[in-house]
């Protein structure tokens, strides 16, 4: 029943979502091992085995913004005490997260809240496709964890100056927020505290490479996020 | 024969042996306890069942108790053995009669998973700990709620009564270990474990100190009277492709860390056994302050461990669904026996020119000049709490009688101890002296041989070629 891949060849259990075949962002696929050290699969396997015997109330899943959060003090102070697991992998796009969640990462845990933060790495996809990818992720989570509330975080702006990716991300957020209005087990949270200044620039003090967050940047993002998660957990309590 | 003497000196301490190996649970084993009747072991599991295993081979091997609707987190026999209590993720506590029928009554104890339940030694009260951050105390009879202790701010993993029933110790994910006064219902002290969540804590049999199992494979022993940290064991594990190297040096580089999930004091108070997520059980010598044994057997995290009421056995359970029962053995050696053995061996005439060598078998971390007292002799100088042992072994010893001069018995005991230690030291020095003499003889022999070789014509030329 496990779809653990030992070598490069993929012998995996896949649950293809609805009409996902026509949307590359919603078609589960593992990340290609371009560099040749198998790190992505090692991380995935570690997440699967780590999840056995852990009892997280909260799960974070997504790309580098999720992964790096784990290394900052704010994780230890705010999220660790909530019994939180971190399944973030840098570089992941929606289709990679979709594959991971369909291949073991949700099999052994029943968190009350799942935080999804992904979309900025979906290069070459349209906002509609990326939104479709995020919705497919929500579907998979709901199928595995019918009791969990799924919190989708807005994709952050990027780049020092205005650029097409900012427009793309903004459009993704609008589409996702729209779709989730009619879903009771999932909700959208815009965690952008206003990184784009009035002159259209983003400061390296918030996003040190105009993509990834500094400790100060995480602090601004995590406070409202933490409040929302706590509120959701309290709702879940008997 | 020197090697025989040496072998005896090192091997009088017997290693623990695996006695029984039970399979039957369908998920991780979370908790284990011995019945004082020494015939039964109870285990709780994530599979929601409790199993009672029988140690006597002739009897039916086990009974399975079904009733909880979710994982069983903790089980314990009452001191009399007439009752078994269990705590579950289904938020209830159940009291069972451990018979074939397995009748039970249940009561809802908390608003979250109940992680731990513990009888007071008089069997009249229960203390429970829960994910709902509270600790609650109940009567056993009709499970009446008495009061709750509410200072933890995260899941409480474990709560235990002190041996005299006056105090409670609790361990929590809020990284503290708290001591509570059962009568005033106040928290009298809070120990901080900065490294992370504390999975387990328990009282030493003397009631004067507690041990707490922390993250990063560490165990701390605190004196609750002075609130000082007495001992800190950092049990690192370094993994290299399946082969496990064990270090117990506090400053070694941590490559792989694991949590200590549970611990248990030997009833005599001199040993502590721990169960770790790295799959091993570790036996700590609390008097010498060091690791004594590392036991491998579980495949996957070891979740629980408990000594039997008289310390002759211990049992462990793991994520691999297995229950292992071990015979302790290492608590049995008596220095009187060792001395008698030494005197007998030393009287044998030593043949000339025999070569002493270290015996090949050395117990995992045993060192020379080391001996273990019997479980009875717990009154060591140095402040380690002593505990009057009730073990059968102790009872077979002739009782100490106070000398007529009025010197206190405790002082006499300590002095006899010290004298015994000096005896062994003296004998070991004598053995070392013999070994040194033999080594000197051998060296002289080698030098003589070398002279003979040098007198041969061609070898002198070869030697001068080398030296130039």
PDB file of N, CA, C and O in Angstrom, chain B residues 73-137:
ATOM      1  N   UNK B  73      -3.254   4.543  26.570  1.00  0.00           N
ATOM      2  CA  UNK B  73      -1.981   5.248  26.747  1.00  0.00           C
ATOM      3  C   UNK B  73      -1.215   4.802  27.981  1.00  0.00           C
ATOM      4  O   UNK B  73       0.003   4.965  28.062  1.00  0.00           O
ATOM      5  N   UNK B  74      -1.917   4.272  28.971  1.00  0.00           N
ATOM      6  CA  UNK B  74      -1.262   3.997  30.256  1.00  0.00           C
ATOM      7  C   UNK B  74      -2.037   2.905  30.991  1.00  0.00           C
ATOM      8  O   UNK B  74      -3.275   2.892  30.952  1.00  0.00           O
ATOM      9  N   UNK B  75      -1.308   1.972  31.633  1.00  0.00           N
ATOM     10  CA  UNK B  75      -1.962   0.936  32.448  1.00  0.00           C
ATOM     11  C   UNK B  75      -1.187   0.783  33.755  1.00  0.00           C
ATOM     12  O   UNK B  75       0.030   0.987  33.791  1.00  0.00           O
ATOM     13  N   UNK B  76      -1.908   0.436  34.806  1.00  0.00           N
ATOM     14  CA  UNK B  76      -1.203   0.152  36.057  1.00  0.00           C
ATOM     15  C   UNK B  76      -2.022  -0.790  36.933  1.00  0.00           C
ATOM     16  O   UNK B  76      -3.248  -0.642  37.041  1.00  0.00           O
ATOM     17  N   UNK B  77      -1.351  -1.753  37.576  1.00  0.00           N
ATOM     18  CA  UNK B  77      -1.974  -2.592  38.584  1.00  0.00           C
ATOM     19  C   UNK B  77      -1.993  -1.818  39.899  1.00  0.00           C
ATOM     20  O   UNK B  77      -1.082  -1.038  40.194  1.00  0.00           O
ATOM     21  N   UNK B  78      -3.004  -2.065  40.719  1.00  0.00           N
ATOM     22  CA  UNK B  78      -2.978  -1.510  42.064  1.00  0.00           C
ATOM     23  C   UNK B  78      -1.930  -2.296  42.860  1.00  0.00           C
ATOM     24  O   UNK B  78      -1.506  -3.369  42.437  1.00  0.00           O
ATOM     25  N   UNK B  79      -1.516  -1.755  44.012  1.00  0.00           N
ATOM     26  CA  UNK B  79      -0.463  -2.399  44.801  1.00  0.00           C
ATOM     27  C   UNK B  79      -0.873  -3.808  45.220  1.00  0.00           C
ATOM     28  O   UNK B  79      -0.044  -4.719  45.302  1.00  0.00           O
ATOM     29  N   UNK B  80      -2.159  -4.004  45.459  1.00  0.00           N
ATOM     30  CA  UNK B  80      -2.632  -5.321  45.878  1.00  0.00           C
ATOM     31  C   UNK B  80      -2.761  -6.283  44.704  1.00  0.00           C
ATOM     32  O   UNK B  80      -2.850  -7.487  44.886  1.00  0.00           O
ATOM     33  N   UNK B  81      -2.809  -5.716  43.493  1.00  0.00           N
ATOM     34  CA  UNK B  81      -2.952  -6.566  42.313  1.00  0.00           C
ATOM     35  C   UNK B  81      -4.385  -6.928  41.979  1.00  0.00           C
ATOM     36  O   UNK B  81      -4.647  -7.635  41.016  1.00  0.00           O
ATOM     37  N   UNK B  82      -5.343  -6.401  42.760  1.00  0.00           N
ATOM     38  CA  UNK B  82      -6.740  -6.777  42.522  1.00  0.00           C
ATOM     39  C   UNK B  82      -7.395  -5.951  41.436  1.00  0.00           C
ATOM     40  O   UNK B  82      -8.444  -6.326  40.923  1.00  0.00           O
ATOM     41  N   UNK B  83      -6.804  -4.802  41.146  1.00  0.00           N
ATOM     42  CA  UNK B  83      -7.382  -3.924  40.141  1.00  0.00           C
ATOM     43  C   UNK B  83      -6.340  -3.528  39.114  1.00  0.00           C
ATOM     44  O   UNK B  83      -5.147  -3.461  39.418  1.00  0.00           O
ATOM     45  N   UNK B  84      -6.830  -3.226  37.915  1.00  0.00           N
ATOM     46  CA  UNK B  84      -5.974  -2.676  36.875  1.00  0.00           C
ATOM     47  C   UNK B  84      -6.656  -1.404  36.395  1.00  0.00           C
ATOM     48  O   UNK B  84      -7.862  -1.391  36.178  1.00  0.00           O
ATOM     49  N   UNK B  85      -5.884  -0.321  36.256  1.00  0.00           N
ATOM     50  CA  UNK B  85      -6.486   0.917  35.756  1.00  0.00           C
ATOM     51  C   UNK B  85      -5.849   1.261  34.412  1.00  0.00           C
ATOM     52  O   UNK B  85      -4.675   0.969  34.177  1.00  0.00           O
ATOM     53  N   UNK B  86      -6.645   1.849  33.524  1.00  0.00           N
ATOM     54  CA  UNK B  86      -6.119   2.219  32.204  1.00  0.00           C
ATOM     55  C   UNK B  86      -6.626   3.595  31.797  1.00  0.00           C
ATOM     56  O   UNK B  86      -7.710   4.018  32.207  1.00  0.00           O
ATOM     57  N   UNK B  87      -5.810   4.289  30.988  1.00  0.00           N
ATOM     58  CA  UNK B  87      -6.159   5.621  30.509  1.00  0.00           C
ATOM     59  C   UNK B  87      -6.103   5.606  28.993  1.00  0.00           C
ATOM     60  O   UNK B  87      -5.239   4.957  28.399  1.00  0.00           O
ATOM     61  N   UNK B  88      -7.019   6.343  28.343  1.00  0.00           N
ATOM     62  CA  UNK B  88      -7.123   6.218  26.884  1.00  0.00           C
ATOM     63  C   UNK B  88      -7.298   7.551  26.174  1.00  0.00           C
ATOM     64  O   UNK B  88      -7.689   8.560  26.762  1.00  0.00           O
ATOM     65  N   UNK B  89      -7.042   7.494  24.878  1.00  0.00           N
ATOM     66  CA  UNK B  89      -7.296   8.638  24.016  1.00  0.00           C
ATOM     67  C   UNK B  89      -8.798   8.898  23.921  1.00  0.00           C
ATOM     68  O   UNK B  89      -9.215   9.993  23.553  1.00  0.00           O
ATOM     69  N   UNK B  90      -9.619   7.929  24.302  1.00  0.00           N
ATOM     70  CA  UNK B  90     -11.069   8.142  24.260  1.00  0.00           C
ATOM     71  C   UNK B  90     -11.544   9.002  25.437  1.00  0.00           C
ATOM     72  O   UNK B  90     -12.738   9.113  25.692  1.00  0.00           O
ATOM     73  N   UNK B  91     -10.588   9.586  26.177  1.00  0.00           N
ATOM     74  CA  UNK B  91     -10.831  10.536  27.275  1.00  0.00           C
ATOM     75  C   UNK B  91     -11.366   9.891  28.546  1.00  0.00           C
ATOM     76  O   UNK B  91     -11.733  10.593  29.487  1.00  0.00           O
ATOM     77  N   UNK B  92     -11.423   8.561  28.551  1.00  0.00           N
ATOM     78  CA  UNK B  92     -11.922   7.886  29.746  1.00  0.00           C
ATOM     79  C   UNK B  92     -10.809   7.134  30.459  1.00  0.00           C
ATOM     80  O   UNK B  92      -9.738   6.890  29.918  1.00  0.00           O
ATOM     81  N   UNK B  93     -11.142   6.794  31.706  1.00  0.00           N
ATOM     82  CA  UNK B  93     -10.288   5.930  32.516  1.00  0.00           C
ATOM     83  C   UNK B  93     -11.127   4.704  32.839  1.00  0.00           C
ATOM     84  O   UNK B  93     -12.322   4.823  33.112  1.00  0.00           O
ATOM     85  N   UNK B  94     -10.530   3.541  32.778  1.00  0.00           N
ATOM     86  CA  UNK B  94     -11.258   2.305  33.101  1.00  0.00           C
ATOM     87  C   UNK B  94     -10.590   1.575  34.245  1.00  0.00           C
ATOM     88  O   UNK B  94      -9.362   1.496  34.296  1.00  0.00           O
ATOM     89  N   UNK B  95     -11.438   1.023  35.128  1.00  0.00           N
ATOM     90  CA  UNK B  95     -10.938   0.184  36.213  1.00  0.00           C
ATOM     91  C   UNK B  95     -11.360  -1.246  35.911  1.00  0.00           C
ATOM     92  O   UNK B  95     -12.545  -1.508  35.733  1.00  0.00           O
ATOM     93  N   UNK B  96     -10.405  -2.160  35.849  1.00  0.00           N
ATOM     94  CA  UNK B  96     -10.665  -3.544  35.458  1.00  0.00           C
ATOM     95  C   UNK B  96     -10.369  -4.490  36.612  1.00  0.00           C
ATOM     96  O   UNK B  96      -9.461  -4.256  37.420  1.00  0.00           O
ATOM     97  N   UNK B  97     -11.104  -5.582  36.647  1.00  0.00           N
ATOM     98  CA  UNK B  97     -10.717  -6.697  37.491  1.00  0.00           C
ATOM     99  C   UNK B  97      -9.922  -7.627  36.579  1.00  0.00           C
ATOM    100  O   UNK B  97     -10.469  -8.137  35.605  1.00  0.00           O
ATOM    101  N   UNK B  98      -8.643  -7.814  36.841  1.00  0.00           N
ATOM    102  CA  UNK B  98      -7.811  -8.571  35.903  1.00  0.00           C
ATOM    103  C   UNK B  98      -8.038 -10.080  35.976  1.00  0.00           C
ATOM    104  O   UNK B  98      -7.141 -10.848  36.264  1.00  0.00           O
ATOM    105  N   UNK B  99      -9.257 -10.489  35.699  1.00  0.00           N
ATOM    106  CA  UNK B  99      -9.571 -11.916  35.669  1.00  0.00           C
ATOM    107  C   UNK B  99      -9.903 -12.288  34.234  1.00  0.00           C
ATOM    108  O   UNK B  99      -9.868 -11.449  33.356  1.00  0.00           O
ATOM    109  N   UNK B 100     -10.288 -13.550  34.031  1.00  0.00           N
ATOM    110  CA  UNK B 100     -10.597 -14.003  32.677  1.00  0.00           C
ATOM    111  C   UNK B 100     -11.749 -13.187  32.085  1.00  0.00           C
ATOM    112  O   UNK B 100     -11.745 -12.822  30.925  1.00  0.00           O
ATOM    113  N   UNK B 101     -12.733 -12.864  32.937  1.00  0.00           N
ATOM    114  CA  UNK B 101     -13.906 -12.114  32.429  1.00  0.00           C
ATOM    115  C   UNK B 101     -13.539 -10.682  32.088  1.00  0.00           C
ATOM    116  O   UNK B 101     -14.096 -10.089  31.187  1.00  0.00           O
ATOM    117  N   UNK B 102     -12.622 -10.106  32.853  1.00  0.00           N
ATOM    118  CA  UNK B 102     -12.187  -8.741  32.568  1.00  0.00           C
ATOM    119  C   UNK B 102     -13.278  -7.702  32.671  1.00  0.00           C
ATOM    120  O   UNK B 102     -13.443  -6.856  31.808  1.00  0.00           O
ATOM    121  N   UNK B 103     -14.026  -7.734  33.767  1.00  0.00           N
ATOM    122  CA  UNK B 103     -15.081  -6.723  33.957  1.00  0.00           C
ATOM    123  C   UNK B 103     -14.445  -5.381  34.228  1.00  0.00           C
ATOM    124  O   UNK B 103     -13.390  -5.298  34.850  1.00  0.00           O
ATOM    125  N   UNK B 104     -15.141  -4.337  33.779  1.00  0.00           N
ATOM    126  CA  UNK B 104     -14.582  -3.007  34.002  1.00  0.00           C
ATOM    127  C   UNK B 104     -15.676  -1.971  34.148  1.00  0.00           C
ATOM    128  O   UNK B 104     -16.807  -2.176  33.718  1.00  0.00           O
ATOM    129  N   UNK B 105     -15.295  -0.867  34.797  1.00  0.00           N
ATOM    130  CA  UNK B 105     -16.174   0.302  34.808  1.00  0.00           C
ATOM    131  C   UNK B 105     -15.359   1.452  34.238  1.00  0.00           C
ATOM    132  O   UNK B 105     -14.149   1.532  34.445  1.00  0.00           O
ATOM    133  N   UNK B 106     -16.059   2.336  33.546  1.00  0.00           N
ATOM    134  CA  UNK B 106     -15.359   3.447  32.904  1.00  0.00           C
ATOM    135  C   UNK B 106     -15.930   4.760  33.386  1.00  0.00           C
ATOM    136  O   UNK B 106     -17.103   4.843  33.746  1.00  0.00           O
ATOM    137  N   UNK B 107     -15.100   5.785  33.394  1.00  0.00           N
ATOM    138  CA  UNK B 107     -15.624   7.121  33.662  1.00  0.00           C
ATOM    139  C   UNK B 107     -14.867   8.124  32.809  1.00  0.00           C
ATOM    140  O   UNK B 107     -13.687   7.961  32.517  1.00  0.00           O
ATOM    141  N   UNK B 108     -15.603   9.131  32.386  1.00  0.00           N
ATOM    142  CA  UNK B 108     -14.992  10.158  31.549  1.00  0.00           C
ATOM    143  C   UNK B 108     -14.183  11.073  32.456  1.00  0.00           C
ATOM    144  O   UNK B 108     -14.709  11.657  33.390  1.00  0.00           O
ATOM    145  N   UNK B 109     -12.888  11.165  32.178  1.00  0.00           N
ATOM    146  CA  UNK B 109     -12.020  11.873  33.107  1.00  0.00           C
ATOM    147  C   UNK B 109     -11.603  13.252  32.613  1.00  0.00           C
ATOM    148  O   UNK B 109     -11.384  14.157  33.406  1.00  0.00           O
ATOM    149  N   UNK B 110     -11.459  13.406  31.304  1.00  0.00           N
ATOM    150  CA  UNK B 110     -10.907  14.653  30.774  1.00  0.00           C
ATOM    151  C   UNK B 110     -11.598  15.041  29.475  1.00  0.00           C
ATOM    152  O   UNK B 110     -12.384  14.269  28.929  1.00  0.00           O
ATOM    153  N   UNK B 111     -11.263  16.234  28.980  1.00  0.00           N
ATOM    154  CA  UNK B 111     -11.803  16.669  27.690  1.00  0.00           C
ATOM    155  C   UNK B 111     -10.801  16.445  26.567  1.00  0.00           C
ATOM    156  O   UNK B 111     -10.977  16.945  25.464  1.00  0.00           O
ATOM    157  N   UNK B 112      -9.747  15.716  26.866  1.00  0.00           N
ATOM    158  CA  UNK B 112      -8.772  15.376  25.839  1.00  0.00           C
ATOM    159  C   UNK B 112      -8.192  14.006  26.164  1.00  0.00           C
ATOM    160  O   UNK B 112      -8.554  13.401  27.177  1.00  0.00           O
ATOM    161  N   UNK B 113      -7.280  13.546  25.333  1.00  0.00           N
ATOM    162  CA  UNK B 113      -6.620  12.261  25.578  1.00  0.00           C
ATOM    163  C   UNK B 113      -6.108  12.186  27.017  1.00  0.00           C
ATOM    164  O   UNK B 113      -5.483  13.125  27.501  1.00  0.00           O
ATOM    165  N   UNK B 114      -6.387  11.066  27.697  1.00  0.00           N
ATOM    166  CA  UNK B 114      -5.814  10.849  29.014  1.00  0.00           C
ATOM    167  C   UNK B 114      -4.495  10.106  28.802  1.00  0.00           C
ATOM    168  O   UNK B 114      -4.489   8.971  28.329  1.00  0.00           O
ATOM    169  N   UNK B 115      -3.379  10.770  29.134  1.00  0.00           N
ATOM    170  CA  UNK B 115      -2.065  10.216  28.796  1.00  0.00           C
ATOM    171  C   UNK B 115      -1.545   9.252  29.846  1.00  0.00           C
ATOM    172  O   UNK B 115      -0.720   8.392  29.562  1.00  0.00           O
ATOM    173  N   UNK B 116      -1.989   9.463  31.093  1.00  0.00           N
ATOM    174  CA  UNK B 116      -1.350   8.723  32.183  1.00  0.00           C
ATOM    175  C   UNK B 116      -2.333   8.568  33.334  1.00  0.00           C
ATOM    176  O   UNK B 116      -3.141   9.471  33.589  1.00  0.00           O
ATOM    177  N   UNK B 117      -2.275   7.424  34.006  1.00  0.00           N
ATOM    178  CA  UNK B 117      -3.073   7.217  35.215  1.00  0.00           C
ATOM    179  C   UNK B 117      -2.217   6.439  36.209  1.00  0.00           C
ATOM    180  O   UNK B 117      -1.427   5.568  35.815  1.00  0.00           O
ATOM    181  N   UNK B 118      -2.348   6.772  37.487  1.00  0.00           N
ATOM    182  CA  UNK B 118      -1.454   6.208  38.495  1.00  0.00           C
ATOM    183  C   UNK B 118      -2.196   6.033  39.821  1.00  0.00           C
ATOM    184  O   UNK B 118      -2.881   6.957  40.272  1.00  0.00           O
ATOM    185  N   UNK B 119      -2.067   4.841  40.438  1.00  0.00           N
ATOM    186  CA  UNK B 119      -2.624   4.596  41.764  1.00  0.00           C
ATOM    187  C   UNK B 119      -1.716   5.196  42.823  1.00  0.00           C
ATOM    188  O   UNK B 119      -0.488   5.160  42.700  1.00  0.00           O
ATOM    189  N   UNK B 120      -2.281   5.694  43.915  1.00  0.00           N
ATOM    190  CA  UNK B 120      -1.462   5.985  45.086  1.00  0.00           C
ATOM    191  C   UNK B 120      -1.113   4.634  45.713  1.00  0.00           C
ATOM    192  O   UNK B 120      -1.769   3.634  45.443  1.00  0.00           O
ATOM    193  N   UNK B 121      -0.060   4.613  46.555  1.00  0.00           N
ATOM    194  CA  UNK B 121       0.410   3.301  47.056  1.00  0.00           C
ATOM    195  C   UNK B 121      -0.612   2.638  47.975  1.00  0.00           C
ATOM    196  O   UNK B 121      -0.610   1.422  48.126  1.00  0.00           O
ATOM    197  N   UNK B 122      -1.520   3.433  48.552  1.00  0.00           N
ATOM    198  CA  UNK B 122      -2.551   2.817  49.393  1.00  0.00           C
ATOM    199  C   UNK B 122      -3.751   2.366  48.567  1.00  0.00           C
ATOM    200  O   UNK B 122      -4.719   1.838  49.109  1.00  0.00           O
ATOM    201  N   UNK B 123      -3.681   2.602  47.267  1.00  0.00           N
ATOM    202  CA  UNK B 123      -4.742   2.117  46.391  1.00  0.00           C
ATOM    203  C   UNK B 123      -6.051   2.863  46.500  1.00  0.00           C
ATOM    204  O   UNK B 123      -7.044   2.458  45.901  1.00  0.00           O
ATOM    205  N   UNK B 124      -6.091   3.980  47.230  1.00  0.00           N
ATOM    206  CA  UNK B 124      -7.356   4.674  47.459  1.00  0.00           C
ATOM    207  C   UNK B 124      -7.632   5.762  46.434  1.00  0.00           C
ATOM    208  O   UNK B 124      -8.784   6.130  46.205  1.00  0.00           O
ATOM    209  N   UNK B 125      -6.537   6.330  45.866  1.00  0.00           N
ATOM    210  CA  UNK B 125      -6.734   7.438  44.925  1.00  0.00           C
ATOM    211  C   UNK B 125      -6.005   7.189  43.619  1.00  0.00           C
ATOM    212  O   UNK B 125      -5.088   6.383  43.536  1.00  0.00           O
ATOM    213  N   UNK B 126      -6.482   7.937  42.595  1.00  0.00           N
ATOM    214  CA  UNK B 126      -5.896   7.894  41.266  1.00  0.00           C
ATOM    215  C   UNK B 126      -5.506   9.308  40.868  1.00  0.00           C
ATOM    216  O   UNK B 126      -6.218  10.258  41.213  1.00  0.00           O
ATOM    217  N   UNK B 127      -4.415   9.423  40.101  1.00  0.00           N
ATOM    218  CA  UNK B 127      -4.104  10.723  39.505  1.00  0.00           C
ATOM    219  C   UNK B 127      -4.031  10.521  37.981  1.00  0.00           C
ATOM    220  O   UNK B 127      -3.442   9.557  37.500  1.00  0.00           O
ATOM    221  N   UNK B 128      -4.670  11.423  37.234  1.00  0.00           N
ATOM    222  CA  UNK B 128      -4.683  11.319  35.772  1.00  0.00           C
ATOM    223  C   UNK B 128      -4.091  12.596  35.166  1.00  0.00           C
ATOM    224  O   UNK B 128      -4.197  13.676  35.756  1.00  0.00           O
ATOM    225  N   UNK B 129      -3.485  12.444  33.987  1.00  0.00           N
ATOM    226  CA  UNK B 129      -2.879  13.577  33.279  1.00  0.00           C
ATOM    227  C   UNK B 129      -3.392  13.561  31.847  1.00  0.00           C
ATOM    228  O   UNK B 129      -3.538  12.495  31.246  1.00  0.00           O
ATOM    229  N   UNK B 130      -3.634  14.762  31.285  1.00  0.00           N
ATOM    230  CA  UNK B 130      -4.312  14.785  29.990  1.00  0.00           C
ATOM    231  C   UNK B 130      -3.801  15.859  29.039  1.00  0.00           C
ATOM    232  O   UNK B 130      -3.152  16.825  29.442  1.00  0.00           O
ATOM    233  N   UNK B 131      -4.157  15.684  27.757  1.00  0.00           N
ATOM    234  CA  UNK B 131      -3.875  16.700  26.745  1.00  0.00           C
ATOM    235  C   UNK B 131      -4.669  17.970  27.014  1.00  0.00           C
ATOM    236  O   UNK B 131      -4.376  19.017  26.443  1.00  0.00           O
ATOM    237  N   UNK B 132      -5.683  17.878  27.875  1.00  0.00           N
ATOM    238  CA  UNK B 132      -6.467  19.077  28.170  1.00  0.00           C
ATOM    239  C   UNK B 132      -5.733  19.964  29.172  1.00  0.00           C
ATOM    240  O   UNK B 132      -6.306  20.897  29.736  1.00  0.00           O
ATOM    241  N   UNK B 133      -4.455  19.653  29.408  1.00  0.00           N
ATOM    242  CA  UNK B 133      -3.528  20.445  30.228  1.00  0.00           C
ATOM    243  C   UNK B 133      -3.772  20.343  31.732  1.00  0.00           C
ATOM    244  O   UNK B 133      -3.122  21.049  32.497  1.00  0.00           O
ATOM    245  N   UNK B 134      -4.697  19.486  32.132  1.00  0.00           N
ATOM    246  CA  UNK B 134      -4.962  19.383  33.567  1.00  0.00           C
ATOM    247  C   UNK B 134      -4.527  18.033  34.126  1.00  0.00           C
ATOM    248  O   UNK B 134      -4.357  17.056  33.401  1.00  0.00           O
ATOM    249  N   UNK B 135      -4.364  18.042  35.449  1.00  0.00           N
ATOM    250  CA  UNK B 135      -4.098  16.823  36.225  1.00  0.00           C
ATOM    251  C   UNK B 135      -5.280  16.698  37.177  1.00  0.00           C
ATOM    252  O   UNK B 135      -5.677  17.693  37.792  1.00  0.00           O
ATOM    253  N   UNK B 136      -5.844  15.507  37.280  1.00  0.00           N
ATOM    254  CA  UNK B 136      -6.991  15.357  38.178  1.00  0.00           C
ATOM    255  C   UNK B 136      -6.772  14.216  39.155  1.00  0.00           C
ATOM    256  O   UNK B 136      -6.137  13.210  38.828  1.00  0.00           O
ATOM    257  N   UNK B 137      -7.310  14.393  40.348  1.00  0.00           N
ATOM    258  CA  UNK B 137      -7.187  13.361  41.384  1.00  0.00           C
ATOM    259  C   UNK B 137      -8.581  12.829  41.713  1.00  0.00           C
ATOM    260  O   UNK B 137      -9.530  13.601  41.859  1.00  0.00           O
TER     261      UNK B 137
END
